[in-house]
PDB file of N, CA and C in Angstrom:
ATOM      1  N   UNK A 235     -58.875   7.280 -17.088  1.00 75.00           N
ATOM      2  CA  UNK A 235     -59.412   8.496 -17.659  1.00 75.00           C
ATOM      3  C   UNK A 235     -60.874   8.661 -17.280  1.00 75.00           C
ATOM      4  N   UNK A 236     -61.615   7.564 -17.318  1.00 83.00           N
ATOM      5  CA  UNK A 236     -63.035   7.628 -16.968  1.00 83.00           C
ATOM      6  C   UNK A 236     -63.209   7.974 -15.492  1.00 83.00           C
ATOM      7  N   UNK A 237     -62.349   7.425 -14.639  1.00 84.00           N
ATOM      8  CA  UNK A 237     -62.449   7.722 -13.207  1.00 84.00           C
ATOM      9  C   UNK A 237     -62.137   9.189 -12.923  1.00 84.00           C
ATOM     10  N   UNK A 238     -61.149   9.748 -13.595  1.00 84.00           N
ATOM     11  CA  UNK A 238     -60.810  11.158 -13.404  1.00 84.00           C
ATOM     12  C   UNK A 238     -61.940  12.044 -13.914  1.00 84.00           C
ATOM     13  N   UNK A 239     -62.518  11.686 -15.052  1.00 86.00           N
ATOM     14  CA  UNK A 239     -63.637  12.456 -15.595  1.00 86.00           C
ATOM     15  C   UNK A 239     -64.837  12.404 -14.658  1.00 86.00           C
ATOM     16  N   UNK A 240     -65.151  11.229 -14.135  1.00 90.00           N
ATOM     17  CA  UNK A 240     -66.271  11.108 -13.202  1.00 90.00           C
ATOM     18  C   UNK A 240     -65.991  11.881 -11.911  1.00 90.00           C
ATOM     19  N   UNK A 241     -64.772  11.792 -11.415  1.00 88.00           N
ATOM     20  CA  UNK A 241     -64.411  12.546 -10.209  1.00 88.00           C
ATOM     21  C   UNK A 241     -64.504  14.045 -10.415  1.00 88.00           C
ATOM     22  N   UNK A 242     -64.040  14.502 -11.577  1.00 87.00           N
ATOM     23  CA  UNK A 242     -64.147  15.934 -11.861  1.00 87.00           C
ATOM     24  C   UNK A 242     -65.610  16.357 -11.985  1.00 87.00           C
ATOM     25  N   UNK A 243     -66.424  15.502 -12.589  1.00 89.00           N
ATOM     26  CA  UNK A 243     -67.846  15.827 -12.725  1.00 89.00           C
ATOM     27  C   UNK A 243     -68.516  15.944 -11.353  1.00 89.00           C
ATOM     28  N   UNK A 244     -68.104  15.118 -10.419  1.00 91.00           N
ATOM     29  CA  UNK A 244     -68.692  15.179  -9.068  1.00 91.00           C
ATOM     30  C   UNK A 244     -68.323  16.471  -8.337  1.00 91.00           C
ATOM     31  N   UNK A 245     -67.103  16.935  -8.536  1.00 88.00           N
ATOM     32  CA  UNK A 245     -66.617  18.098  -7.793  1.00 88.00           C
ATOM     33  C   UNK A 245     -66.525  19.367  -8.631  1.00 88.00           C
ATOM     34  N   UNK A 246     -67.056  19.362  -9.852  1.00 86.00           N
ATOM     35  CA  UNK A 246     -66.889  20.507 -10.744  1.00 86.00           C
ATOM     36  C   UNK A 246     -67.583  21.762 -10.221  1.00 86.00           C
ATOM     37  N   UNK A 247     -68.712  21.605  -9.557  1.00 88.00           N
ATOM     38  CA  UNK A 247     -69.410  22.778  -9.042  1.00 88.00           C
ATOM     39  C   UNK A 247     -68.584  23.464  -7.948  1.00 88.00           C
ATOM     40  N   UNK A 248     -67.972  22.676  -7.084  1.00 89.00           N
ATOM     41  CA  UNK A 248     -67.116  23.252  -6.030  1.00 89.00           C
ATOM     42  C   UNK A 248     -65.850  23.847  -6.618  1.00 89.00           C
ATOM     43  N   UNK A 249     -65.296  23.172  -7.627  1.00 85.00           N
ATOM     44  CA  UNK A 249     -64.064  23.665  -8.242  1.00 85.00           C
ATOM     45  C   UNK A 249     -64.298  24.915  -9.079  1.00 85.00           C
ATOM     46  N   UNK A 250     -65.536  25.152  -9.502  1.00 85.00           N
ATOM     47  CA  UNK A 250     -65.833  26.327 -10.330  1.00 85.00           C
ATOM     48  C   UNK A 250     -65.607  27.621  -9.563  1.00 85.00           C
ATOM     49  N   UNK A 251     -65.692  27.581  -8.251  1.00 88.00           N
ATOM     50  CA  UNK A 251     -65.484  28.788  -7.449  1.00 88.00           C
ATOM     51  C   UNK A 251     -64.008  29.019  -7.140  1.00 88.00           C
ATOM     52  N   UNK A 252     -63.146  28.091  -7.532  1.00 89.00           N
ATOM     53  CA  UNK A 252     -61.715  28.227  -7.279  1.00 89.00           C
ATOM     54  C   UNK A 252     -60.984  28.524  -8.588  1.00 89.00           C
ATOM     55  N   UNK A 253     -59.689  28.664  -8.494  1.00 87.00           N
ATOM     56  CA  UNK A 253     -58.871  28.910  -9.682  1.00 87.00           C
ATOM     57  C   UNK A 253     -58.513  27.619 -10.413  1.00 87.00           C
ATOM     58  N   UNK A 254     -58.946  26.481  -9.890  1.00 85.00           N
ATOM     59  CA  UNK A 254     -58.629  25.190 -10.500  1.00 85.00           C
ATOM     60  C   UNK A 254     -59.593  24.927 -11.654  1.00 85.00           C
ATOM     61  N   UNK A 255     -59.040  24.706 -12.843  1.00 83.00           N
ATOM     62  CA  UNK A 255     -59.863  24.453 -14.027  1.00 83.00           C
ATOM     63  C   UNK A 255     -59.739  22.998 -14.459  1.00 83.00           C
ATOM     64  N   UNK A 256     -60.585  22.590 -15.388  1.00 82.00           N
ATOM     65  CA  UNK A 256     -60.557  21.214 -15.892  1.00 82.00           C
ATOM     66  C   UNK A 256     -59.200  20.855 -16.504  1.00 82.00           C
ATOM     67  N   UNK A 257     -58.600  21.719 -17.337  1.00 80.00           N
ATOM     68  CA  UNK A 257     -57.281  21.358 -17.872  1.00 80.00           C
ATOM     69  C   UNK A 257     -56.235  21.161 -16.783  1.00 80.00           C
ATOM     70  N   UNK A 258     -56.331  21.929 -15.704  1.00 85.00           N
ATOM     71  CA  UNK A 258     -55.368  21.757 -14.614  1.00 85.00           C
ATOM     72  C   UNK A 258     -55.541  20.398 -13.938  1.00 85.00           C
ATOM     73  N   UNK A 259     -56.779  20.006 -13.725  1.00 87.00           N
ATOM     74  CA  UNK A 259     -57.057  18.725 -13.073  1.00 87.00           C
ATOM     75  C   UNK A 259     -56.579  17.570 -13.940  1.00 87.00           C
ATOM     76  N   UNK A 260     -56.940  17.590 -15.226  1.00 83.00           N
ATOM     77  CA  UNK A 260     -56.568  16.489 -16.107  1.00 83.00           C
ATOM     78  C   UNK A 260     -55.062  16.442 -16.342  1.00 83.00           C
ATOM     79  N   UNK A 261     -54.419  17.580 -16.437  1.00 82.00           N
ATOM     80  CA  UNK A 261     -52.969  17.592 -16.592  1.00 82.00           C
ATOM     81  C   UNK A 261     -52.296  17.047 -15.343  1.00 82.00           C
ATOM     82  N   UNK A 262     -52.780  17.450 -14.185  1.00 85.00           N
ATOM     83  CA  UNK A 262     -52.216  16.949 -12.924  1.00 85.00           C
ATOM     84  C   UNK A 262     -52.335  15.444 -12.799  1.00 85.00           C
ATOM     85  N   UNK A 263     -53.502  14.913 -13.116  1.00 85.00           N
ATOM     86  CA  UNK A 263     -53.664  13.460 -13.050  1.00 85.00           C
ATOM     87  C   UNK A 263     -52.842  12.763 -14.125  1.00 85.00           C
ATOM     88  N   UNK A 264     -52.709  13.378 -15.290  1.00 78.00           N
ATOM     89  CA  UNK A 264     -51.877  12.788 -16.333  1.00 78.00           C
ATOM     90  C   UNK A 264     -50.425  12.693 -15.926  1.00 78.00           C
ATOM     91  N   UNK A 265     -49.927  13.737 -15.284  1.00 79.00           N
ATOM     92  CA  UNK A 265     -48.546  13.714 -14.795  1.00 79.00           C
ATOM     93  C   UNK A 265     -48.412  12.696 -13.670  1.00 79.00           C
ATOM     94  N   UNK A 266     -49.423  12.623 -12.809  1.00 81.00           N
ATOM     95  CA  UNK A 266     -49.359  11.713 -11.667  1.00 81.00           C
ATOM     96  C   UNK A 266     -49.334  10.242 -12.097  1.00 81.00           C
ATOM     97  N   UNK A 267     -50.125   9.871 -13.100  1.00 76.00           N
ATOM     98  CA  UNK A 267     -50.175   8.461 -13.485  1.00 76.00           C
ATOM     99  C   UNK A 267     -49.218   8.119 -14.619  1.00 76.00           C
ATOM    100  N   UNK A 268     -48.589   9.103 -15.195  1.00 70.00           N
ATOM    101  CA  UNK A 268     -47.688   8.867 -16.318  1.00 70.00           C
ATOM    102  C   UNK A 268     -46.343   8.331 -15.889  1.00 70.00           C
ATOM    103  N   UNK A 269     -45.435   8.185 -16.857  1.00 66.00           N
ATOM    104  CA  UNK A 269     -44.112   7.619 -16.579  1.00 66.00           C
ATOM    105  C   UNK A 269     -43.291   8.434 -15.587  1.00 66.00           C
ATOM    106  N   UNK A 270     -43.534   9.737 -15.516  1.00 64.00           N
ATOM    107  CA  UNK A 270     -42.775  10.596 -14.607  1.00 64.00           C
ATOM    108  C   UNK A 270     -43.279  10.454 -13.174  1.00 64.00           C
ATOM    109  N   UNK A 271     -44.589  10.302 -12.989  1.00 63.00           N
ATOM    110  CA  UNK A 271     -45.181  10.229 -11.661  1.00 63.00           C
ATOM    111  C   UNK A 271     -45.125   8.832 -11.075  1.00 63.00           C
ATOM    112  N   UNK A 272     -46.285   8.222 -10.915  1.00 69.00           N
ATOM    113  CA  UNK A 272     -46.385   6.887 -10.320  1.00 69.00           C
ATOM    114  C   UNK A 272     -45.992   5.780 -11.285  1.00 69.00           C
ATOM    115  N   UNK A 273     -45.955   6.103 -12.558  1.00 64.00           N
ATOM    116  CA  UNK A 273     -45.554   5.119 -13.557  1.00 64.00           C
ATOM    117  C   UNK A 273     -46.614   4.074 -13.853  1.00 64.00           C
ATOM    118  N   UNK A 274     -47.875   4.420 -13.712  1.00 65.00           N
ATOM    119  CA  UNK A 274     -48.947   3.459 -13.982  1.00 65.00           C
ATOM    120  C   UNK A 274     -49.110   3.189 -15.466  1.00 65.00           C
ATOM    121  N   UNK A 275     -48.715   4.136 -16.304  1.00 61.00           N
ATOM    122  CA  UNK A 275     -48.779   3.953 -17.753  1.00 61.00           C
ATOM    123  C   UNK A 275     -47.388   3.624 -18.280  1.00 61.00           C
ATOM    124  N   UNK A 276     -47.283   2.529 -18.978  1.00 62.00           N
ATOM    125  CA  UNK A 276     -46.020   2.128 -19.581  1.00 62.00           C
ATOM    126  C   UNK A 276     -46.126   2.358 -21.082  1.00 62.00           C
ATOM    127  N   UNK A 277     -45.483   3.406 -21.575  1.00 60.00           N
ATOM    128  CA  UNK A 277     -45.575   3.766 -22.987  1.00 60.00           C
ATOM    129  C   UNK A 277     -44.516   3.077 -23.838  1.00 60.00           C
ATOM    130  N   UNK A 278     -43.769   2.151 -23.263  1.00 66.00           N
ATOM    131  CA  UNK A 278     -42.721   1.473 -24.002  1.00 66.00           C
ATOM    132  C   UNK A 278     -43.287   0.482 -25.021  1.00 66.00           C
ATOM    133  N   UNK A 279     -44.384  -0.192 -24.690  1.00 66.00           N
ATOM    134  CA  UNK A 279     -44.860  -1.295 -25.524  1.00 66.00           C
ATOM    135  C   UNK A 279     -45.760  -0.825 -26.654  1.00 66.00           C
ATOM    136  N   UNK A 280     -46.979  -0.417 -26.340  1.00 69.00           N
ATOM    137  CA  UNK A 280     -47.936  -0.036 -27.373  1.00 69.00           C
ATOM    138  C   UNK A 280     -48.546   1.309 -26.995  1.00 69.00           C
ATOM    139  N   UNK A 281     -47.969   2.376 -27.504  1.00 68.00           N
ATOM    140  CA  UNK A 281     -48.400   3.720 -27.128  1.00 68.00           C
ATOM    141  C   UNK A 281     -49.549   4.227 -27.982  1.00 68.00           C
ATOM    142  N   UNK A 282     -49.922   3.519 -29.048  1.00 75.00           N
ATOM    143  CA  UNK A 282     -50.963   3.987 -29.965  1.00 75.00           C
ATOM    144  C   UNK A 282     -52.294   4.282 -29.300  1.00 75.00           C
ATOM    145  N   UNK A 283     -52.892   3.328 -28.580  1.00 77.00           N
ATOM    146  CA  UNK A 283     -54.185   3.601 -27.943  1.00 77.00           C
ATOM    147  C   UNK A 283     -54.114   4.699 -26.887  1.00 77.00           C
ATOM    148  N   UNK A 284     -53.014   4.747 -26.148  1.00 71.00           N
ATOM    149  CA  UNK A 284     -52.869   5.779 -25.115  1.00 71.00           C
ATOM    150  C   UNK A 284     -52.759   7.150 -25.753  1.00 71.00           C
ATOM    151  N   UNK A 285     -52.001   7.263 -26.823  1.00 75.00           N
ATOM    152  CA  UNK A 285     -51.864   8.548 -27.496  1.00 75.00           C
ATOM    153  C   UNK A 285     -53.183   8.994 -28.121  1.00 75.00           C
ATOM    154  N   UNK A 286     -53.952   8.058 -28.655  1.00 83.00           N
ATOM    155  CA  UNK A 286     -55.265   8.393 -29.202  1.00 83.00           C
ATOM    156  C   UNK A 286     -56.181   8.915 -28.104  1.00 83.00           C
ATOM    157  N   UNK A 287     -56.158   8.274 -26.942  1.00 80.00           N
ATOM    158  CA  UNK A 287     -56.971   8.715 -25.811  1.00 80.00           C
ATOM    159  C   UNK A 287     -56.554  10.101 -25.338  1.00 80.00           C
ATOM    160  N   UNK A 288     -55.263  10.348 -25.268  1.00 77.00           N
ATOM    161  CA  UNK A 288     -54.767  11.652 -24.830  1.00 77.00           C
ATOM    162  C   UNK A 288     -55.158  12.737 -25.829  1.00 77.00           C
ATOM    163  N   UNK A 289     -55.042  12.461 -27.115  1.00 85.00           N
ATOM    164  CA  UNK A 289     -55.418  13.439 -28.126  1.00 85.00           C
ATOM    165  C   UNK A 289     -56.916  13.734 -28.081  1.00 85.00           C
ATOM    166  N   UNK A 290     -57.726  12.714 -27.868  1.00 87.00           N
ATOM    167  CA  UNK A 290     -59.172  12.918 -27.757  1.00 87.00           C
ATOM    168  C   UNK A 290     -59.514  13.752 -26.532  1.00 87.00           C
ATOM    169  N   UNK A 291     -58.852  13.476 -25.417  1.00 81.00           N
ATOM    170  CA  UNK A 291     -59.101  14.252 -24.196  1.00 81.00           C
ATOM    171  C   UNK A 291     -58.697  15.709 -24.391  1.00 81.00           C
ATOM    172  N   UNK A 292     -57.554  15.951 -25.022  1.00 80.00           N
ATOM    173  CA  UNK A 292     -57.112  17.321 -25.275  1.00 80.00           C
ATOM    174  C   UNK A 292     -58.085  18.051 -26.187  1.00 80.00           C
ATOM    175  N   UNK A 293     -58.577  17.361 -27.215  1.00 84.00           N
ATOM    176  CA  UNK A 293     -59.548  17.965 -28.121  1.00 84.00           C
ATOM    177  C   UNK A 293     -60.818  18.353 -27.382  1.00 84.00           C
ATOM    178  N   UNK A 294     -61.322  17.461 -26.552  1.00 84.00           N
ATOM    179  CA  UNK A 294     -62.533  17.759 -25.780  1.00 84.00           C
ATOM    180  C   UNK A 294     -62.336  18.943 -24.845  1.00 84.00           C
ATOM    181  N   UNK A 295     -61.200  18.999 -24.185  1.00 78.00           N
ATOM    182  CA  UNK A 295     -60.932  20.101 -23.256  1.00 78.00           C
ATOM    183  C   UNK A 295     -60.831  21.419 -23.998  1.00 78.00           C
ATOM    184  N   UNK A 296     -60.136  21.431 -25.127  1.00 79.00           N
ATOM    185  CA  UNK A 296     -59.985  22.679 -25.870  1.00 79.00           C
ATOM    186  C   UNK A 296     -61.318  23.171 -26.425  1.00 79.00           C
ATOM    187  N   UNK A 297     -62.135  22.260 -26.962  1.00 81.00           N
ATOM    188  CA  UNK A 297     -63.435  22.673 -27.478  1.00 81.00           C
ATOM    189  C   UNK A 297     -64.364  23.114 -26.355  1.00 81.00           C
ATOM    190  N   UNK A 298     -64.295  22.462 -25.207  1.00 80.00           N
ATOM    191  CA  UNK A 298     -65.121  22.870 -24.069  1.00 80.00           C
ATOM    192  C   UNK A 298     -64.743  24.267 -23.612  1.00 80.00           C
ATOM    193  N   UNK A 299     -63.452  24.557 -23.528  1.00 75.00           N
ATOM    194  CA  UNK A 299     -63.025  25.900 -23.139  1.00 75.00           C
ATOM    195  C   UNK A 299     -63.419  26.933 -24.185  1.00 75.00           C
ATOM    196  N   UNK A 300     -63.339  26.579 -25.452  1.00 75.00           N
ATOM    197  CA  UNK A 300     -63.706  27.525 -26.506  1.00 75.00           C
ATOM    198  C   UNK A 300     -65.200  27.827 -26.483  1.00 75.00           C
ATOM    199  N   UNK A 301     -66.014  26.858 -26.101  1.00 77.00           N
ATOM    200  CA  UNK A 301     -67.458  27.081 -26.051  1.00 77.00           C
ATOM    201  C   UNK A 301     -67.870  27.980 -24.893  1.00 77.00           C
ATOM    202  N   UNK A 302     -67.013  28.124 -23.896  1.00 76.00           N
ATOM    203  CA  UNK A 302     -67.386  28.926 -22.729  1.00 76.00           C
ATOM    204  C   UNK A 302     -67.082  30.411 -22.906  1.00 76.00           C
ATOM    205  N   UNK A 303     -66.525  30.814 -24.042  1.00 73.00           N
ATOM    206  CA  UNK A 303     -66.233  32.223 -24.292  1.00 73.00           C
ATOM    207  C   UNK A 303     -67.535  32.952 -24.634  1.00 73.00           C
ATOM    208  N   UNK A 304     -67.758  34.080 -23.981  1.00 76.00           N
ATOM    209  CA  UNK A 304     -68.973  34.860 -24.233  1.00 76.00           C
ATOM    210  C   UNK A 304     -68.777  35.772 -25.444  1.00 76.00           C
ATOM    211  N   UNK A 305     -69.861  36.023 -26.183  1.00 76.00           N
ATOM    212  CA  UNK A 305     -69.775  36.877 -27.375  1.00 76.00           C
ATOM    213  C   UNK A 305     -69.339  38.291 -27.023  1.00 76.00           C
ATOM    214  N   UNK A 306     -69.801  38.785 -25.888  1.00 78.00           N
ATOM    215  CA  UNK A 306     -69.438  40.137 -25.473  1.00 78.00           C
ATOM    216  C   UNK A 306     -67.924  40.253 -25.281  1.00 78.00           C
ATOM    217  N   UNK A 307     -67.334  39.209 -24.718  1.00 71.00           N
ATOM    218  CA  UNK A 307     -65.880  39.217 -24.540  1.00 71.00           C
ATOM    219  C   UNK A 307     -65.151  39.223 -25.877  1.00 71.00           C
ATOM    220  N   UNK A 308     -65.706  38.522 -26.865  1.00 70.00           N
ATOM    221  CA  UNK A 308     -65.076  38.528 -28.185  1.00 70.00           C
ATOM    222  C   UNK A 308     -65.207  39.881 -28.867  1.00 70.00           C
ATOM    223  N   UNK A 309     -66.346  40.551 -28.678  1.00 74.00           N
ATOM    224  CA  UNK A 309     -66.513  41.876 -29.294  1.00 74.00           C
ATOM    225  C   UNK A 309     -65.591  42.905 -28.657  1.00 74.00           C
ATOM    226  N   UNK A 310     -65.464  42.849 -27.337  1.00 77.00           N
ATOM    227  CA  UNK A 310     -64.640  43.835 -26.636  1.00 77.00           C
ATOM    228  C   UNK A 310     -63.156  43.559 -26.853  1.00 77.00           C
ATOM    229  N   UNK A 311     -62.745  42.299 -26.709  1.00 72.00           N
ATOM    230  CA  UNK A 311     -61.326  41.972 -26.833  1.00 72.00           C
ATOM    231  C   UNK A 311     -61.035  41.091 -28.020  1.00 72.00           C
ATOM    232  N   UNK A 312     -61.766  41.248 -29.108  1.00 69.00           N
ATOM    233  CA  UNK A 312     -61.612  40.399 -30.279  1.00 69.00           C
ATOM    234  C   UNK A 312     -60.290  40.535 -30.995  1.00 69.00           C
ATOM    235  N   UNK A 313     -59.615  41.638 -30.780  1.00 76.00           N
ATOM    236  CA  UNK A 313     -58.336  41.825 -31.457  1.00 76.00           C
ATOM    237  C   UNK A 313     -57.284  40.846 -30.955  1.00 76.00           C
ATOM    238  N   UNK A 314     -57.367  40.453 -29.693  1.00 76.00           N
ATOM    239  CA  UNK A 314     -56.357  39.551 -29.134  1.00 76.00           C
ATOM    240  C   UNK A 314     -56.404  38.162 -29.777  1.00 76.00           C
ATOM    241  N   UNK A 315     -57.570  37.486 -29.859  1.00 74.00           N
ATOM    242  CA  UNK A 315     -57.575  36.200 -30.574  1.00 74.00           C
ATOM    243  C   UNK A 315     -57.161  36.335 -32.034  1.00 74.00           C
ATOM    244  N   UNK A 316     -57.520  37.453 -32.660  1.00 76.00           N
ATOM    245  CA  UNK A 316     -57.104  37.671 -34.048  1.00 76.00           C
ATOM    246  C   UNK A 316     -55.604  37.756 -34.187  1.00 76.00           C
ATOM    247  N   UNK A 317     -54.974  38.480 -33.267  1.00 80.00           N
ATOM    248  CA  UNK A 317     -53.511  38.571 -33.299  1.00 80.00           C
ATOM    249  C   UNK A 317     -52.871  37.230 -32.994  1.00 80.00           C
ATOM    250  N   UNK A 318     -53.442  36.501 -32.011  1.00 79.00           N
ATOM    251  CA  UNK A 318     -52.873  35.198 -31.669  1.00 79.00           C
ATOM    252  C   UNK A 318     -52.961  34.231 -32.841  1.00 79.00           C
ATOM    253  N   UNK A 319     -54.104  34.196 -33.524  1.00 79.00           N
ATOM    254  CA  UNK A 319     -54.272  33.272 -34.641  1.00 79.00           C
ATOM    255  C   UNK A 319     -53.572  33.756 -35.897  1.00 79.00           C
ATOM    256  N   UNK A 320     -53.557  35.060 -36.126  1.00 84.00           N
ATOM    257  CA  UNK A 320     -52.984  35.597 -37.357  1.00 84.00           C
ATOM    258  C   UNK A 320     -51.480  35.761 -37.326  1.00 84.00           C
ATOM    259  N   UNK A 321     -50.935  36.058 -36.161  1.00 89.00           N
ATOM    260  CA  UNK A 321     -49.490  36.292 -36.045  1.00 89.00           C
ATOM    261  C   UNK A 321     -48.819  35.202 -35.223  1.00 89.00           C
ATOM    262  N   UNK A 322     -49.370  34.939 -34.046  1.00 87.00           N
ATOM    263  CA  UNK A 322     -48.732  34.001 -33.118  1.00 87.00           C
ATOM    264  C   UNK A 322     -48.705  32.566 -33.614  1.00 87.00           C
ATOM    265  N   UNK A 323     -49.803  32.086 -34.185  1.00 86.00           N
ATOM    266  CA  UNK A 323     -49.855  30.693 -34.644  1.00 86.00           C
ATOM    267  C   UNK A 323     -48.858  30.426 -35.768  1.00 86.00           C
ATOM    268  N   UNK A 324     -48.818  31.243 -36.828  1.00 91.00           N
ATOM    269  CA  UNK A 324     -47.808  30.977 -37.878  1.00 91.00           C
ATOM    270  C   UNK A 324     -46.372  31.086 -37.359  1.00 91.00           C
ATOM    271  N   UNK A 325     -46.116  32.040 -36.462  1.00 93.00           N
ATOM    272  CA  UNK A 325     -44.767  32.143 -35.903  1.00 93.00           C
ATOM    273  C   UNK A 325     -44.416  30.919 -35.069  1.00 93.00           C
ATOM    274  N   UNK A 326     -45.359  30.414 -34.282  1.00 90.00           N
ATOM    275  CA  UNK A 326     -45.115  29.234 -33.466  1.00 90.00           C
ATOM    276  C   UNK A 326     -44.852  28.009 -34.336  1.00 90.00           C
ATOM    277  N   UNK A 327     -45.641  27.837 -35.387  1.00 92.00           N
ATOM    278  CA  UNK A 327     -45.431  26.708 -36.289  1.00 92.00           C
ATOM    279  C   UNK A 327     -44.065  26.827 -36.963  1.00 92.00           C
ATOM    280  N   UNK A 328     -43.722  28.021 -37.415  1.00 94.00           N
ATOM    281  CA  UNK A 328     -42.433  28.224 -38.075  1.00 94.00           C
ATOM    282  C   UNK A 328     -41.256  27.984 -37.158  1.00 94.00           C
ATOM    283  N   UNK A 329     -41.295  28.522 -35.958  1.00 93.00           N
ATOM    284  CA  UNK A 329     -40.194  28.331 -35.012  1.00 93.00           C
ATOM    285  C   UNK A 329     -40.116  26.870 -34.583  1.00 93.00           C
ATOM    286  N   UNK A 330     -41.267  26.236 -34.381  1.00 91.00           N
ATOM    287  CA  UNK A 330     -41.268  24.809 -34.037  1.00 91.00           C
ATOM    288  C   UNK A 330     -40.657  23.967 -35.131  1.00 91.00           C
ATOM    289  N   UNK A 331     -40.982  24.297 -36.385  1.00 92.00           N
ATOM    290  CA  UNK A 331     -40.404  23.576 -37.512  1.00 92.00           C
ATOM    291  C   UNK A 331     -38.895  23.783 -37.570  1.00 92.00           C
ATOM    292  N   UNK A 332     -38.444  25.036 -37.373  1.00 93.00           N
ATOM    293  CA  UNK A 332     -37.010  25.309 -37.396  1.00 93.00           C
ATOM    294  C   UNK A 332     -36.258  24.584 -36.284  1.00 93.00           C
ATOM    295  N   UNK A 333     -36.881  24.467 -35.129  1.00 90.00           N
ATOM    296  CA  UNK A 333     -36.233  23.744 -34.024  1.00 90.00           C
ATOM    297  C   UNK A 333     -36.256  22.229 -34.259  1.00 90.00           C
ATOM    298  N   UNK A 334     -37.319  21.728 -34.851  1.00 89.00           N
ATOM    299  CA  UNK A 334     -37.434  20.289 -35.067  1.00 89.00           C
ATOM    300  C   UNK A 334     -36.567  19.797 -36.229  1.00 89.00           C
ATOM    301  N   UNK A 335     -36.316  20.650 -37.193  1.00 88.00           N
ATOM    302  CA  UNK A 335     -35.565  20.245 -38.372  1.00 88.00           C
ATOM    303  C   UNK A 335     -34.199  19.640 -38.031  1.00 88.00           C
ATOM    304  N   UNK A 336     -33.351  20.323 -37.227  1.00 87.00           N
ATOM    305  CA  UNK A 336     -32.058  19.690 -36.908  1.00 87.00           C
ATOM    306  C   UNK A 336     -32.177  18.548 -35.896  1.00 87.00           C
ATOM    307  N   UNK A 337     -33.229  18.579 -35.075  1.00 85.00           N
ATOM    308  CA  UNK A 337     -33.375  17.531 -34.051  1.00 85.00           C
ATOM    309  C   UNK A 337     -33.940  16.238 -34.618  1.00 85.00           C
ATOM    310  N   UNK A 338     -34.774  16.334 -35.629  1.00 82.00           N
ATOM    311  CA  UNK A 338     -35.424  15.169 -36.218  1.00 82.00           C
ATOM    312  C   UNK A 338     -35.107  15.114 -37.708  1.00 82.00           C
ATOM    313  N   UNK A 339     -33.941  14.632 -38.088  1.00 77.00           N
ATOM    314  CA  UNK A 339     -33.537  14.698 -39.494  1.00 77.00           C
ATOM    315  C   UNK A 339     -34.377  13.851 -40.435  1.00 77.00           C
ATOM    316  N   UNK A 340     -35.017  12.819 -39.959  1.00 73.00           N
ATOM    317  CA  UNK A 340     -35.807  11.969 -40.857  1.00 73.00           C
ATOM    318  C   UNK A 340     -37.158  12.603 -41.095  1.00 73.00           C
TER     319      UNK A 340
END
C-alpha cells in the first residue's frame, strides 16, 4: 500500500491531466495484488489487518475526493447531492438490507 501511494504521489501531476484518478489507480492495484489477480494477499488466514487497511484507504480516498469539490459547483448543482443523500442513500441501504436478509440469515 505504501509503495502504491508513493508511486501515485510521484506521478500524480502527470496523471492529473488524464482521466485516470486516484481511486482508479488504487482499485487497479488492489485487484492486481488481491486473490483474483496475482494472489499476493492471502485473506484465508488473518484478514483483520488487511480489512482495516483497506477501510482506511477507502476513507482517505473518499474524503480527499470530497474536499476537491468547489463551492460554486455545490451552489449550481447542489440539488444532485441532496437527492443522492436524501433519496438514493436510504433506498440503497433498504435494498441492500432486503437482498442481504435471505442471503445472510444469521
